[in-house]
Coordinates of C-alpha atoms and ligand atoms in Angstrom, one line a residue:
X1 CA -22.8 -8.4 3.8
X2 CA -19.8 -8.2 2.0
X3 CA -21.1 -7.7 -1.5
X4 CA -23.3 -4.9 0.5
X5 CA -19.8 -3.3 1.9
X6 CA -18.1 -3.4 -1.9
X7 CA -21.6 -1.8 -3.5
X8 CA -21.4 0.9 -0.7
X9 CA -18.1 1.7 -1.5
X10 CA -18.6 1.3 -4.7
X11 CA -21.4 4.3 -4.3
X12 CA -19.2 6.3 -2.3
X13 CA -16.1 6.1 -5.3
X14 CA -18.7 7.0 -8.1
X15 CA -20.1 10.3 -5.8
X16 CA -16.5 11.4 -6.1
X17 CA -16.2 11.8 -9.5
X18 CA -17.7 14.8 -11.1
X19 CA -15.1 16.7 -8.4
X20 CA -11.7 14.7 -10.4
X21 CA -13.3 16.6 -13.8
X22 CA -14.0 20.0 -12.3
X23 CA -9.9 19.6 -10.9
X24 CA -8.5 18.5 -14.4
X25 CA -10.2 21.2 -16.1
X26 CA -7.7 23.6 -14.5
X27 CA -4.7 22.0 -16.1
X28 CA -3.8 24.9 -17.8
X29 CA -3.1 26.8 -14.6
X30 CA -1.0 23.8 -13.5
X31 CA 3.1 23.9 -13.1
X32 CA 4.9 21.7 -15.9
X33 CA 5.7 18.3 -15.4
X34 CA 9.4 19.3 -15.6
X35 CA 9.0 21.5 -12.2
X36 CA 7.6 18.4 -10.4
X37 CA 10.9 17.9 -7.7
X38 CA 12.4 15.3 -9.1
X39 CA 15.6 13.0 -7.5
X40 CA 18.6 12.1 -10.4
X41 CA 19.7 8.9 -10.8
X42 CA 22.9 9.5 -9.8
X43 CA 21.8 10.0 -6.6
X44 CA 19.5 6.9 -6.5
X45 CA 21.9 4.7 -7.0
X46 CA 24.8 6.8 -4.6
X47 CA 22.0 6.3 -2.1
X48 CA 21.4 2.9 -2.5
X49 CA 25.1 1.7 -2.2
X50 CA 26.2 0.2 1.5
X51 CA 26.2 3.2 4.2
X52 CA 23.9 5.3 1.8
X53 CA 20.9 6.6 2.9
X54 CA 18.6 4.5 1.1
X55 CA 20.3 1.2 1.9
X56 CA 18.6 -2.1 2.8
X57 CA 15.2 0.2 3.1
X58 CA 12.2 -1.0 3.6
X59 CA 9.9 0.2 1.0
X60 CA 7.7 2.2 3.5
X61 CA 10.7 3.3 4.9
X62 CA 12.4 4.3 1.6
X63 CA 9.1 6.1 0.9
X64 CA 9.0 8.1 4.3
X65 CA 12.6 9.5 3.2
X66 CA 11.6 10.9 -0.5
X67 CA 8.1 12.1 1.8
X68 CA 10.1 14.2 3.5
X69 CA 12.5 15.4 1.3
X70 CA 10.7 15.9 -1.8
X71 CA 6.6 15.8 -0.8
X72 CA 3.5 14.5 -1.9
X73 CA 4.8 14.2 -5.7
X74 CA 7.9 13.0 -7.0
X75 CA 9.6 12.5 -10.4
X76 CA 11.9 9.4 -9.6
X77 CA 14.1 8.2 -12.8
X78 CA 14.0 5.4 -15.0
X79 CA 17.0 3.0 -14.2
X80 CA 18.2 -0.1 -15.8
X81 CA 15.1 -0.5 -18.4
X82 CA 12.8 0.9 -16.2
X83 CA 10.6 3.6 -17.1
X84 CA 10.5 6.9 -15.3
X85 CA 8.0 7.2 -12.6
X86 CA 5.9 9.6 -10.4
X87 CA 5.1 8.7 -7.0
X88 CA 2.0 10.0 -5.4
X89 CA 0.9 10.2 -2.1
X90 CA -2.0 12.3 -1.9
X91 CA -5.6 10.6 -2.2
X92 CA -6.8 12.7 -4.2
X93 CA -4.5 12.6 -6.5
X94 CA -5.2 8.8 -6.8
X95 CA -8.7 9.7 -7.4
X96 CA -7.6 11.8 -10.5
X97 CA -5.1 9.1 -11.4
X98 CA -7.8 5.8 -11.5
X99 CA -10.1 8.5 -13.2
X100 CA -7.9 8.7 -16.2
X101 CA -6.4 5.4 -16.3
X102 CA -8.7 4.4 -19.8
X103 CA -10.2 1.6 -21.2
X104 CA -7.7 -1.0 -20.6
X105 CA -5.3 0.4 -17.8
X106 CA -2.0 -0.2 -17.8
X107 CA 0.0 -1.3 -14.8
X108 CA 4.0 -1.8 -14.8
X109 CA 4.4 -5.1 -15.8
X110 CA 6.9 -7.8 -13.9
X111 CA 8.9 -7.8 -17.0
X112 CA 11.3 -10.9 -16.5
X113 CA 8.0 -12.6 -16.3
X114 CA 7.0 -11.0 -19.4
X115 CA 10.2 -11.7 -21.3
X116 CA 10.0 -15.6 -20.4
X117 CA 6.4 -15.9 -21.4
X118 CA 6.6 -14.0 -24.5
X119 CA 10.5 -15.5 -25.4
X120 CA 10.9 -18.5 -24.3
X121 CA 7.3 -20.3 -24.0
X122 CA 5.6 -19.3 -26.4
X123 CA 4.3 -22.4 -27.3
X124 CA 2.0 -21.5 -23.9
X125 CA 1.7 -18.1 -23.9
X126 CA 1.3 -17.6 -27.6
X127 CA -2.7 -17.7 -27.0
X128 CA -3.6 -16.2 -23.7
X129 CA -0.7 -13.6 -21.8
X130 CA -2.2 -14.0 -18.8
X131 CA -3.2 -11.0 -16.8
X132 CA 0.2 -10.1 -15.3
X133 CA 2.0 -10.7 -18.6
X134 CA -0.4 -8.6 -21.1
X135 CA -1.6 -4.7 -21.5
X136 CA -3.9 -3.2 -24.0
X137 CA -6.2 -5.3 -26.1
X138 CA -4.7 -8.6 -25.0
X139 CA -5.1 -8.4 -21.2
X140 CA -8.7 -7.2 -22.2
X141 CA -9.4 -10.4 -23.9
X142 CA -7.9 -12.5 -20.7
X143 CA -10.0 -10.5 -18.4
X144 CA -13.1 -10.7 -20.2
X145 CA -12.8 -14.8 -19.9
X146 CA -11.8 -14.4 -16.4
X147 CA -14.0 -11.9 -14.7
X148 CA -16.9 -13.7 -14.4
X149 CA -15.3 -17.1 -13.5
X150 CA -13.0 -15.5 -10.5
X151 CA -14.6 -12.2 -9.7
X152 CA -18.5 -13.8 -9.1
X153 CA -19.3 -14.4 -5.8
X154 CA -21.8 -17.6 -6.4
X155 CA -18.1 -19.2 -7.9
X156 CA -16.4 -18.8 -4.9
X157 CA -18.9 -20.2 -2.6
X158 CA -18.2 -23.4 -4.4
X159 CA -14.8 -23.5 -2.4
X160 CA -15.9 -23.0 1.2
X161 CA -16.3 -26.7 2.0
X162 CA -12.9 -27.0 0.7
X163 CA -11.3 -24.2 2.0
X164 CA -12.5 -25.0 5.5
X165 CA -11.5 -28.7 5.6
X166 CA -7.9 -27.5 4.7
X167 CA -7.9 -24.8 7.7
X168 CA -9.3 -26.7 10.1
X169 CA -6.5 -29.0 8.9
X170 CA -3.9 -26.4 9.5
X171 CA -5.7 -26.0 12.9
X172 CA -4.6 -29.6 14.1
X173 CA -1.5 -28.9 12.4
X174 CA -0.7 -25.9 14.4
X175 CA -1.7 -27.7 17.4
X176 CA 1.2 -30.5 17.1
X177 CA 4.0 -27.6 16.1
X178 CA 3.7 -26.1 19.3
X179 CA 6.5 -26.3 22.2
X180 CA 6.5 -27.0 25.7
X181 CA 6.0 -23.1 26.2
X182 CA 2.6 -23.4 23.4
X183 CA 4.6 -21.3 21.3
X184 CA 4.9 -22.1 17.4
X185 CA 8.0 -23.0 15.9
X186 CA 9.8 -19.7 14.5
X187 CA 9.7 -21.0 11.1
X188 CA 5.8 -20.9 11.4
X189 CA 5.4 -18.9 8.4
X190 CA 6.3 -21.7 5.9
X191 CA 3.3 -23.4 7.7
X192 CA 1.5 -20.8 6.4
X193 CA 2.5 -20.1 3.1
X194 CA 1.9 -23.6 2.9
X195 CA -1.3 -23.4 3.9
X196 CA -2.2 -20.9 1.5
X197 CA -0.5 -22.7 -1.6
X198 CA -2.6 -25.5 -0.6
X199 CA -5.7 -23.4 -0.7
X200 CA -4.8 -21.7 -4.1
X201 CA -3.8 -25.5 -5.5
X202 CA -7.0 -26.6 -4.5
X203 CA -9.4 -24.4 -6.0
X204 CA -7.4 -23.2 -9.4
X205 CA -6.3 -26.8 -10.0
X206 CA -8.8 -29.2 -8.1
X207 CA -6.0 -30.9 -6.5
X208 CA -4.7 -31.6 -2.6
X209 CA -1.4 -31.1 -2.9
X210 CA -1.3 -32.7 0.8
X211 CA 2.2 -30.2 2.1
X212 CA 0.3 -28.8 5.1
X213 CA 2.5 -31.1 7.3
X214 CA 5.5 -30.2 5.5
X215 CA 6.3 -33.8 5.3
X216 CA 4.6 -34.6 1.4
X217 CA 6.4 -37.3 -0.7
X218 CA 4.8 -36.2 -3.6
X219 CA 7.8 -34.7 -5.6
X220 CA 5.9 -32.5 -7.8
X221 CA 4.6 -30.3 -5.1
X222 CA 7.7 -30.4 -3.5
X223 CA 8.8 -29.2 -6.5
X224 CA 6.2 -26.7 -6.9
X225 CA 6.7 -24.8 -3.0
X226 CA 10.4 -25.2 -3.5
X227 CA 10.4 -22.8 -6.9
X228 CA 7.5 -20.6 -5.9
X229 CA 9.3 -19.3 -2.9
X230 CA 12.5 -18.9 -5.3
X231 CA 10.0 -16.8 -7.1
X232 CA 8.9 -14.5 -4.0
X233 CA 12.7 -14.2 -2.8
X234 CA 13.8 -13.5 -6.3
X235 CA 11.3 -11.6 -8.2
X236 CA 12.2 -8.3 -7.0
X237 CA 15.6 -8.7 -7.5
X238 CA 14.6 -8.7 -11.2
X239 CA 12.0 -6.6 -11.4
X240 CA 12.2 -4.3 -8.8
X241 CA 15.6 -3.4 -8.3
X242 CA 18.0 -2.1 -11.0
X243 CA 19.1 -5.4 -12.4
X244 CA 21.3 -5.7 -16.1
X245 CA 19.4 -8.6 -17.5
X246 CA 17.7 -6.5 -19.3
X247 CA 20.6 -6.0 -21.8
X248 CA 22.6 -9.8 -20.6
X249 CA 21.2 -13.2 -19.5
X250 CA 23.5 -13.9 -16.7
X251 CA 23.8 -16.6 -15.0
X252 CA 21.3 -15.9 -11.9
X253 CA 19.2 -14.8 -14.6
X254 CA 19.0 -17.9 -16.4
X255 CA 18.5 -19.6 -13.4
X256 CA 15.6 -17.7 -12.6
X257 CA 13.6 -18.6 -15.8
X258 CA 14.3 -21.8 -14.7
X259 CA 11.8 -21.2 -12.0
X260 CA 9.3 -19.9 -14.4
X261 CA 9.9 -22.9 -16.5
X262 CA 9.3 -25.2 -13.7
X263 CA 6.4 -23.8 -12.6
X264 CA 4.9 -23.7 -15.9
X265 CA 5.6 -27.2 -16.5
X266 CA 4.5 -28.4 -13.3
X267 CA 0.5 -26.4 -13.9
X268 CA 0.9 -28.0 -17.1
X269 CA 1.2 -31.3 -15.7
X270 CA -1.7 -30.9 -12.8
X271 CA -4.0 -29.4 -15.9
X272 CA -3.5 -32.6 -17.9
X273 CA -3.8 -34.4 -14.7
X274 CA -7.2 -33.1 -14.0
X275 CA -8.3 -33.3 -17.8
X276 CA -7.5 -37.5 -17.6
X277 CA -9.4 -37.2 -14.4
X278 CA -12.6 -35.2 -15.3
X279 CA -12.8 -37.6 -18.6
X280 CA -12.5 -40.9 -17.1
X281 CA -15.0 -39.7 -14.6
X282 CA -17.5 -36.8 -16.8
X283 CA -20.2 -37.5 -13.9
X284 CA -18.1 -35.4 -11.9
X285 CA -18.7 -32.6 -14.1
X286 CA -22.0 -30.8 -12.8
X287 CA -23.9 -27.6 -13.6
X288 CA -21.8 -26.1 -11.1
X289 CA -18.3 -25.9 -12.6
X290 CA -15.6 -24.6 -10.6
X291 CA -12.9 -22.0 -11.8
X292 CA -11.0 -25.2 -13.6
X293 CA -13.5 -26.7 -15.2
X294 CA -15.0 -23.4 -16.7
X295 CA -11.3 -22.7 -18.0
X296 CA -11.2 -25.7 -19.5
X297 CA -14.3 -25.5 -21.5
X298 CA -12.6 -22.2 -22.9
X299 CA -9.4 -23.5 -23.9
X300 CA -7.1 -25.6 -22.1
X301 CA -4.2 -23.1 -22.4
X302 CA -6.6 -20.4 -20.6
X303 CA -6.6 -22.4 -17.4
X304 CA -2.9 -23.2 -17.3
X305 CA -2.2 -19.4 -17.9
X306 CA -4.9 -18.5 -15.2
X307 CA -3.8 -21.4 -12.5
X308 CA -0.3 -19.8 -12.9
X309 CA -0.7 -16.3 -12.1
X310 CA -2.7 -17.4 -9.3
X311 CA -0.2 -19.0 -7.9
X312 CA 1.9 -16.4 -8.6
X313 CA -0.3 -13.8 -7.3
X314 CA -2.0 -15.5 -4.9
X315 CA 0.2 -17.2 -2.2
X316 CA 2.3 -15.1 -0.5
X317 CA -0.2 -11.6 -0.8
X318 CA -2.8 -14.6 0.8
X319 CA -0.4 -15.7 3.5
X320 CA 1.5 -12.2 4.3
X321 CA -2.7 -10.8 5.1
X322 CA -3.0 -14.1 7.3
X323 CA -0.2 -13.7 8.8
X324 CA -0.5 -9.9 9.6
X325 CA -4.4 -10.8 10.9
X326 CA -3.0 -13.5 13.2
X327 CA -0.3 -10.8 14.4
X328 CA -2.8 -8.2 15.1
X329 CA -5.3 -10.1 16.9
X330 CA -2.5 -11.6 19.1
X331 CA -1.4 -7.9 20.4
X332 CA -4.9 -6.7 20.7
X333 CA -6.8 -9.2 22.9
X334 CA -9.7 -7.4 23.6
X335 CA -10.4 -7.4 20.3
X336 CA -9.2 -11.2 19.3
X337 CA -11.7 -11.7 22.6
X338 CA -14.9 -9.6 20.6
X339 CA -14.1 -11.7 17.4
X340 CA -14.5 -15.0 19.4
X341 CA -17.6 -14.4 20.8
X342 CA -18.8 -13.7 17.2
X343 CA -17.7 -16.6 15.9
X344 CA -18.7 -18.5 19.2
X345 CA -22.3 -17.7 17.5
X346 CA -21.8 -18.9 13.9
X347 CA -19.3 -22.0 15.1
X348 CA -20.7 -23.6 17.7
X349 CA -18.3 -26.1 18.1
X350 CA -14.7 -26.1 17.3
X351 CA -15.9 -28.6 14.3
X352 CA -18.8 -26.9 13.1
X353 CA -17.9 -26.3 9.0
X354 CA -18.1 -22.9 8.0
X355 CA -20.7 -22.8 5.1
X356 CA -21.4 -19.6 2.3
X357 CA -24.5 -19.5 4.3
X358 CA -23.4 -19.3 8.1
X359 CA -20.6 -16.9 7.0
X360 CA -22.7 -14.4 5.6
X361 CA -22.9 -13.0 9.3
X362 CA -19.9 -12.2 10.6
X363 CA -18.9 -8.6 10.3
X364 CA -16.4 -8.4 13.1
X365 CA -14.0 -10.8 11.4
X366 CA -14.5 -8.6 8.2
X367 CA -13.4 -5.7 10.5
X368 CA -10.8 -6.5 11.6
X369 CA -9.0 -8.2 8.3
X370 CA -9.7 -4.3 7.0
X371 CA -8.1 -3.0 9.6
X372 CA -5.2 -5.5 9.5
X373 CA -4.7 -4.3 5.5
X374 CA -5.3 -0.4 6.6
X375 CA -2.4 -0.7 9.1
X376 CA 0.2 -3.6 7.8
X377 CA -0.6 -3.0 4.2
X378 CA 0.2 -5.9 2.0
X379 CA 1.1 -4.8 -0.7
X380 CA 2.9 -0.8 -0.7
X381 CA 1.1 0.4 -4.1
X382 CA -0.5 0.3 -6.9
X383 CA 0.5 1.8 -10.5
X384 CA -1.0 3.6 -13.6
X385 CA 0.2 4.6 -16.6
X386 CA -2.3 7.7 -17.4
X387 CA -4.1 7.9 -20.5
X388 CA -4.6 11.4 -20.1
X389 CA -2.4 14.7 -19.1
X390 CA -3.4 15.1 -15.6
X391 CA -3.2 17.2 -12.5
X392 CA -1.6 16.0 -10.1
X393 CA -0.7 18.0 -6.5
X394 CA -0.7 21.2 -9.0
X395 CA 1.7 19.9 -11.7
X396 CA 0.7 18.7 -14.7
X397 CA 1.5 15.0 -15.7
X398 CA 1.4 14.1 -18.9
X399 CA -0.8 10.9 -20.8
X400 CA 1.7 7.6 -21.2
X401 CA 3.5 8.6 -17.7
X402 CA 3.2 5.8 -15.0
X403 CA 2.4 6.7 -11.6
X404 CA 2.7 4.5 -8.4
X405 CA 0.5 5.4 -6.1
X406 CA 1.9 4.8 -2.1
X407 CA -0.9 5.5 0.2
X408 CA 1.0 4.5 3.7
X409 CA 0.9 8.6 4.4
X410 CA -3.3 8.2 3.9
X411 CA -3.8 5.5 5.5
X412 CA -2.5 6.2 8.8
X413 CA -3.4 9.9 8.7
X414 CA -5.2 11.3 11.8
X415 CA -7.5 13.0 9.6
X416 CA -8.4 10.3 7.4
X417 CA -8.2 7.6 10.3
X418 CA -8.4 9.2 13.5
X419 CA -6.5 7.8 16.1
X420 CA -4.5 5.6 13.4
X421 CA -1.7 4.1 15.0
X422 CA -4.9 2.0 17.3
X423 CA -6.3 -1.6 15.8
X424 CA -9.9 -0.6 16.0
X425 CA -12.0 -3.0 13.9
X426 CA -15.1 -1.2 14.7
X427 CA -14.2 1.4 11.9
X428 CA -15.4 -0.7 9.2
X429 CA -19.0 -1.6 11.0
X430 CA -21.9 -0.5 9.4
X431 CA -23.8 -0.6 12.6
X432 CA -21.3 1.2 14.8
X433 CA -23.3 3.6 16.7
X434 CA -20.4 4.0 19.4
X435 CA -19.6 8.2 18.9
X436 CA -16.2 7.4 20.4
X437 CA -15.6 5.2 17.5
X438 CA -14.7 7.1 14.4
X439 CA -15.6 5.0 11.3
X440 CA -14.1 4.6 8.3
X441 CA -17.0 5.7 6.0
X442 CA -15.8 9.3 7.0
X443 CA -11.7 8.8 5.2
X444 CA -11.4 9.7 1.3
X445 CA -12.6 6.0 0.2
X446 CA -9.6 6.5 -2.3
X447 CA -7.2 6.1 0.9
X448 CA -8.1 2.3 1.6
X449 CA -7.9 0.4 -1.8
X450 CA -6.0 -3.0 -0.7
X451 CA -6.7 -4.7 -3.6
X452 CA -7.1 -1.8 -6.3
X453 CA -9.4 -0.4 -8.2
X454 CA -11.6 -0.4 -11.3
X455 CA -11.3 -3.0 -14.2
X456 CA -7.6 -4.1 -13.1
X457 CA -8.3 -4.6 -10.1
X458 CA -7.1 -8.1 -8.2
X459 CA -8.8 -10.5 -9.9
X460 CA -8.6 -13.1 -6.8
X461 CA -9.8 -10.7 -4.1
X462 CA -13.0 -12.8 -2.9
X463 CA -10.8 -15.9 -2.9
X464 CA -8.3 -14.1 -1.0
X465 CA -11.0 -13.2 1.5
X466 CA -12.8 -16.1 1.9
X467 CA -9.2 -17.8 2.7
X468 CA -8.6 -15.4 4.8
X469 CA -11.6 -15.3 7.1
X470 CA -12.3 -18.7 7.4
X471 CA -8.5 -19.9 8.6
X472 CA -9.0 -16.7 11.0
X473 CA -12.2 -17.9 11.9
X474 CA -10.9 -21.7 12.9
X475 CA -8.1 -20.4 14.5
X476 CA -9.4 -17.9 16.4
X477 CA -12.3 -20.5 17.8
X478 CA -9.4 -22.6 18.5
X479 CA -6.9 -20.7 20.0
X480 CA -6.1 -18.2 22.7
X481 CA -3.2 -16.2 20.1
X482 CA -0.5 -14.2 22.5
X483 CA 2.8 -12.4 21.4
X484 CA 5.5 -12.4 23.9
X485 CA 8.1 -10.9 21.5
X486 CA 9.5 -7.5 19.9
X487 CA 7.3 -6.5 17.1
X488 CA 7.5 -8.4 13.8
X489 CA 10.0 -6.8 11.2
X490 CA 9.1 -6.4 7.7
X491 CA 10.7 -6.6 4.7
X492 CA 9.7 -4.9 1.5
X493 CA 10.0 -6.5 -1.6
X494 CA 6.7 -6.5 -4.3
X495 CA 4.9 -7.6 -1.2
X496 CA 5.7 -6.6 2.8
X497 CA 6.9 -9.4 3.9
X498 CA 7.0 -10.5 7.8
X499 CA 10.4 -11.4 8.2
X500 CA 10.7 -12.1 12.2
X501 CA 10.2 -16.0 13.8
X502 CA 6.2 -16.6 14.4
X503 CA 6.4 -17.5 17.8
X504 CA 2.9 -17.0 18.6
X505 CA 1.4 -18.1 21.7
X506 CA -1.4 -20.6 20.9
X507 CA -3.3 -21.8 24.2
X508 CA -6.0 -24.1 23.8
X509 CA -9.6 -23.0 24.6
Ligands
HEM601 C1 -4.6 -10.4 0.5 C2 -4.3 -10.9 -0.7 C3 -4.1 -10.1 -1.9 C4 -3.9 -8.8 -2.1 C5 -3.7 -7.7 -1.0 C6 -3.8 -8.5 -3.5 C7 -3.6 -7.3 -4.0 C8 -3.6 -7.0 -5.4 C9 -3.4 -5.7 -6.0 C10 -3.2 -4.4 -5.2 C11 -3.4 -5.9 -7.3 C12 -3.2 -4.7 -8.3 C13 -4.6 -4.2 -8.6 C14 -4.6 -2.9 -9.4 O1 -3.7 -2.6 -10.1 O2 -5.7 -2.1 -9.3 C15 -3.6 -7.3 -7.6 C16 -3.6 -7.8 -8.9 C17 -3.8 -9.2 -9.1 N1 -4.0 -10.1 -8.2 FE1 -4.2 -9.9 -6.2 N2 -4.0 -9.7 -4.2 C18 -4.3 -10.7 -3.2 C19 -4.6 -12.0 -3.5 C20 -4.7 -12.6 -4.8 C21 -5.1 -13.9 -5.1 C22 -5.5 -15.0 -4.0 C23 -5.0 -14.1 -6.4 C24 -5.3 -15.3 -7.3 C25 -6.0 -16.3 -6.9 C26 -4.6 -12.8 -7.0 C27 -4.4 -12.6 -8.3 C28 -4.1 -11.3 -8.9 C29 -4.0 -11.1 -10.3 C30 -4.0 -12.2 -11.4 C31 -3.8 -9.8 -10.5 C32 -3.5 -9.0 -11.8 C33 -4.9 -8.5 -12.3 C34 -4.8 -7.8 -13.6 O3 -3.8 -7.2 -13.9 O4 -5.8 -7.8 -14.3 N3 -4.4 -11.9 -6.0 N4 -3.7 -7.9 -6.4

């Protein structure tokens, strides 16, 4: 079913094509880049001091501001080492944007990550950037090795067994957190970044790193959760926001390598860990290799590279989508009730294990994770830097500039999504024959692109869903979710972040 949904959209991108060129060829008739209204960097950073209008933002806020004050194209400065950018927020501007974003595209890089690979450990990195690390020619050669060991779909059902056993784990889990009231603790969303570092551990370094109770004695992973949230707290700070470590290691900036350096060191030590392993014990080894063991054949350095930017990459965007699911389901009952009574199909008990097989039915729950990511987007945007001059909302945008993409405006557009502001899950059905229902199929496809597009695209997407839908799955079966509180807040750093205590409602069915 799924792989049917991502060929159909697939279909739908590649019908939209020939109307990009027809567009481009007017360039000539286009206003000049320098015309594009553009914001100075004095006024950024006036903005952004305490009482300014851009202070403590969210990004979706921040972007509704420049929206209205400047429309659907911006020029916003470079700052601090930062490049110049254009923001876009027209769809089909995106269109014209991932249509002319060459051979090997080019996203802004998370250049403190960049600066400690390529500086300080190169004794890892010297080989294989890894994908967030690398542009041009050497990110092609890491995601030729990669594609077909992440992106194939006969990989990932490798993991389900696995993936399962540790949500259904997190199910009993939740089960003793709750208080008097069935209410989770408000701290529930370590729980679940937890959960999802678990999964991520488990399947890019065959491990159990055994934190779901967050009571481990195992000091390495310990370790490891302590320095990877660091990471998510930090990372923008340094990469997103002006920052002068670009021209001075200070102190908090030395620190922060540290966190690289332990995390390095600590997927270094799990990969020789599961080397010792699969050699004292090569019967293990079978014709179905996972995502480790296929690394490994390659090169030993490829797998600590890839493990890394998983983890990276994969834990909190995998957590902050589960949590956002949960959330959604919890204020929309009647549709938490229609999900049940799917899964009350496939899961007949509550200890029935969800199989590659049995899930291949079970387009509700696929619904309503796309409409979770349509309306509490994880992640604000994606980037290009064109290989091409472009048009772009009339103005023409010249090859080598990088433009972020925000589709917030699209995606909760009453033309694109009618009725947007309603969870309605029955969008994304093929078979949704209710003419009261509008569907999905009928928005620019370039609106909805959670996890990007074309040959950059995220590289852990199926694991992400399969994580995803089968802790959904378990806990829906499970649980009864309510939300007796104000809505969650968000905060925006790479990735929107729930920032409010989880107290959701779990009552036993
Ligand atoms: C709901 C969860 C996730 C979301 C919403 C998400 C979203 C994204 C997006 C939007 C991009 C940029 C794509 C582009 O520029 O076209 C990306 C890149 C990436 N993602 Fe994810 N991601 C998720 C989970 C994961 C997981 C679980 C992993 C690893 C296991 C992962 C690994 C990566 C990597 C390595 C890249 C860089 C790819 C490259 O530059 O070639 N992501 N992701």
């Amino acid at each position: 079913m799924l792989i049917r949904q991502t060929a159909s959209i697939s279909r739908r991108l590649l019908t939209t094509t020939s109307t990009s060129f027809s567009l481009d060829n007017q360039l000539s008739q286009n206003k000049s880049f320098s015309e594009i209204p553009s914001i100075s960097a004095l006024k950024v950073v006036v903005r952004n001091i305490p009482g300014g209008k851009y202070y403590n933002k969210s990004m979706t806020q921040l972007h509704e501001l420049l929206y209205d004050e400047y429309g659907s194209i911006l020029r916003f400065p470079g700052l601090f080492g930062r490049p110049p950018v254009v923001f876009a927020y027209d769809a089909k501007d995106f269109e014209k944007v991932y249509r002319n974003e060459g051979v090997w595209p080019e996203r802004l890089n998370l250049d403190s990550l960049v600066y400690y690979r390529k500086t300080k450990r190169s004794d890892i990195y010297d080989k294989f950037a890894g994908l967030f690390s690398s542009q041009g020619e050497e990110w092609h050669s890491m995601r030729t090795i990669t594609n077909p060991i992440l992106m194939q779909p006969k990989t990932m059902k490798l993991y389900c067994t696995q993936v399962d056993e540790i949500a259904k784990e997190f199910v009993g889990i939740m089960r003793k957190l709750r208080d008097e009231k069935c209410e989770m603790p408000a701290d529930f969303s370590n729980y679940i970044n937890s959960w999802s570092l678990e999964s991520v551990v488990a399947v890019a370094l065959e491990r159990r790193l055994n934190i779901l109770s967050g009571s481990s004695n195992d000091e390495k992973a310990q370790e490891l959760i302590k320095n990877i949230r660091i990471f998510f707290e930090k990372s923008f700070e340094f990469d997103g926001l002006p920052s002068v470590w670009r021209y001075y290691e200070t102190k908090s900036f030395k620190d922060f390598l540290k966190v690289y350096d332990t995390i390095t060191n600590i997927v270094l030590y799990f990969i020789e860990e599961a080397v010792a392993r699969i050699e004292s014990n090569p019967s293990l080894s079978s014709n179905e290799d996972g995502i480790l063991r296929k690394l490994l054949k390659i090169d030993k350095k490829a797998a600590v590279v890839m493990a890394s930017d998983m983890l990276l990459a994969g834990v909190d965007t995998t957590a902050t989508a589960a949590i956002n699911t949960l959330y959604c389901l919890a204020k929309n009952p009647d549709k938490q009730e229609i999900l049940r009574k799917e899964l009350i199909n496939i899961l007949q008990t509550k200890e029935t294990q969800l199989t590659a097989e049995n899930m291949k039915n079970l387009p509700y729950l696929r619904g309503v994770i796309k409409e979770t990511l349509r309306i509490m987007p994880v992640i604000s945007g994606t980037a290009r830097k064109v290989s091409n001059d472009v048009s772009i909302s009339g103005y023409k945008v010249p090859a080598g500039t990088h433009v972020i993409m925000v589709p917030i405006f699209e995606t909760t557009n009453e033309k694109q999504y009618p009725q947007p502001e309603k969870f309605m899950p029955e969008r994304w059905l093929r078979e949704n024959n209710d003419p009261q229902c509008p569907h999905a199929k009928n928005a620019n496809p370039f609106t909805f692109l959670p996890f990007g597009f074309g040959s950059r695209m995220c590289i852990g997407r199926r694991l992400a869903e399969l994580e995803i839908e089968v802790l959904i799955a378990n806990v829906i079966r499970n649980f009864k979710l309510e939300w007796h509180h104000p809505d969650m807040k968000i905060k925006s750093t790479f990735v929107n972040l729930p920032i409010s205590d989880l107290k959701f409602k779990a009552i036993d069915l």
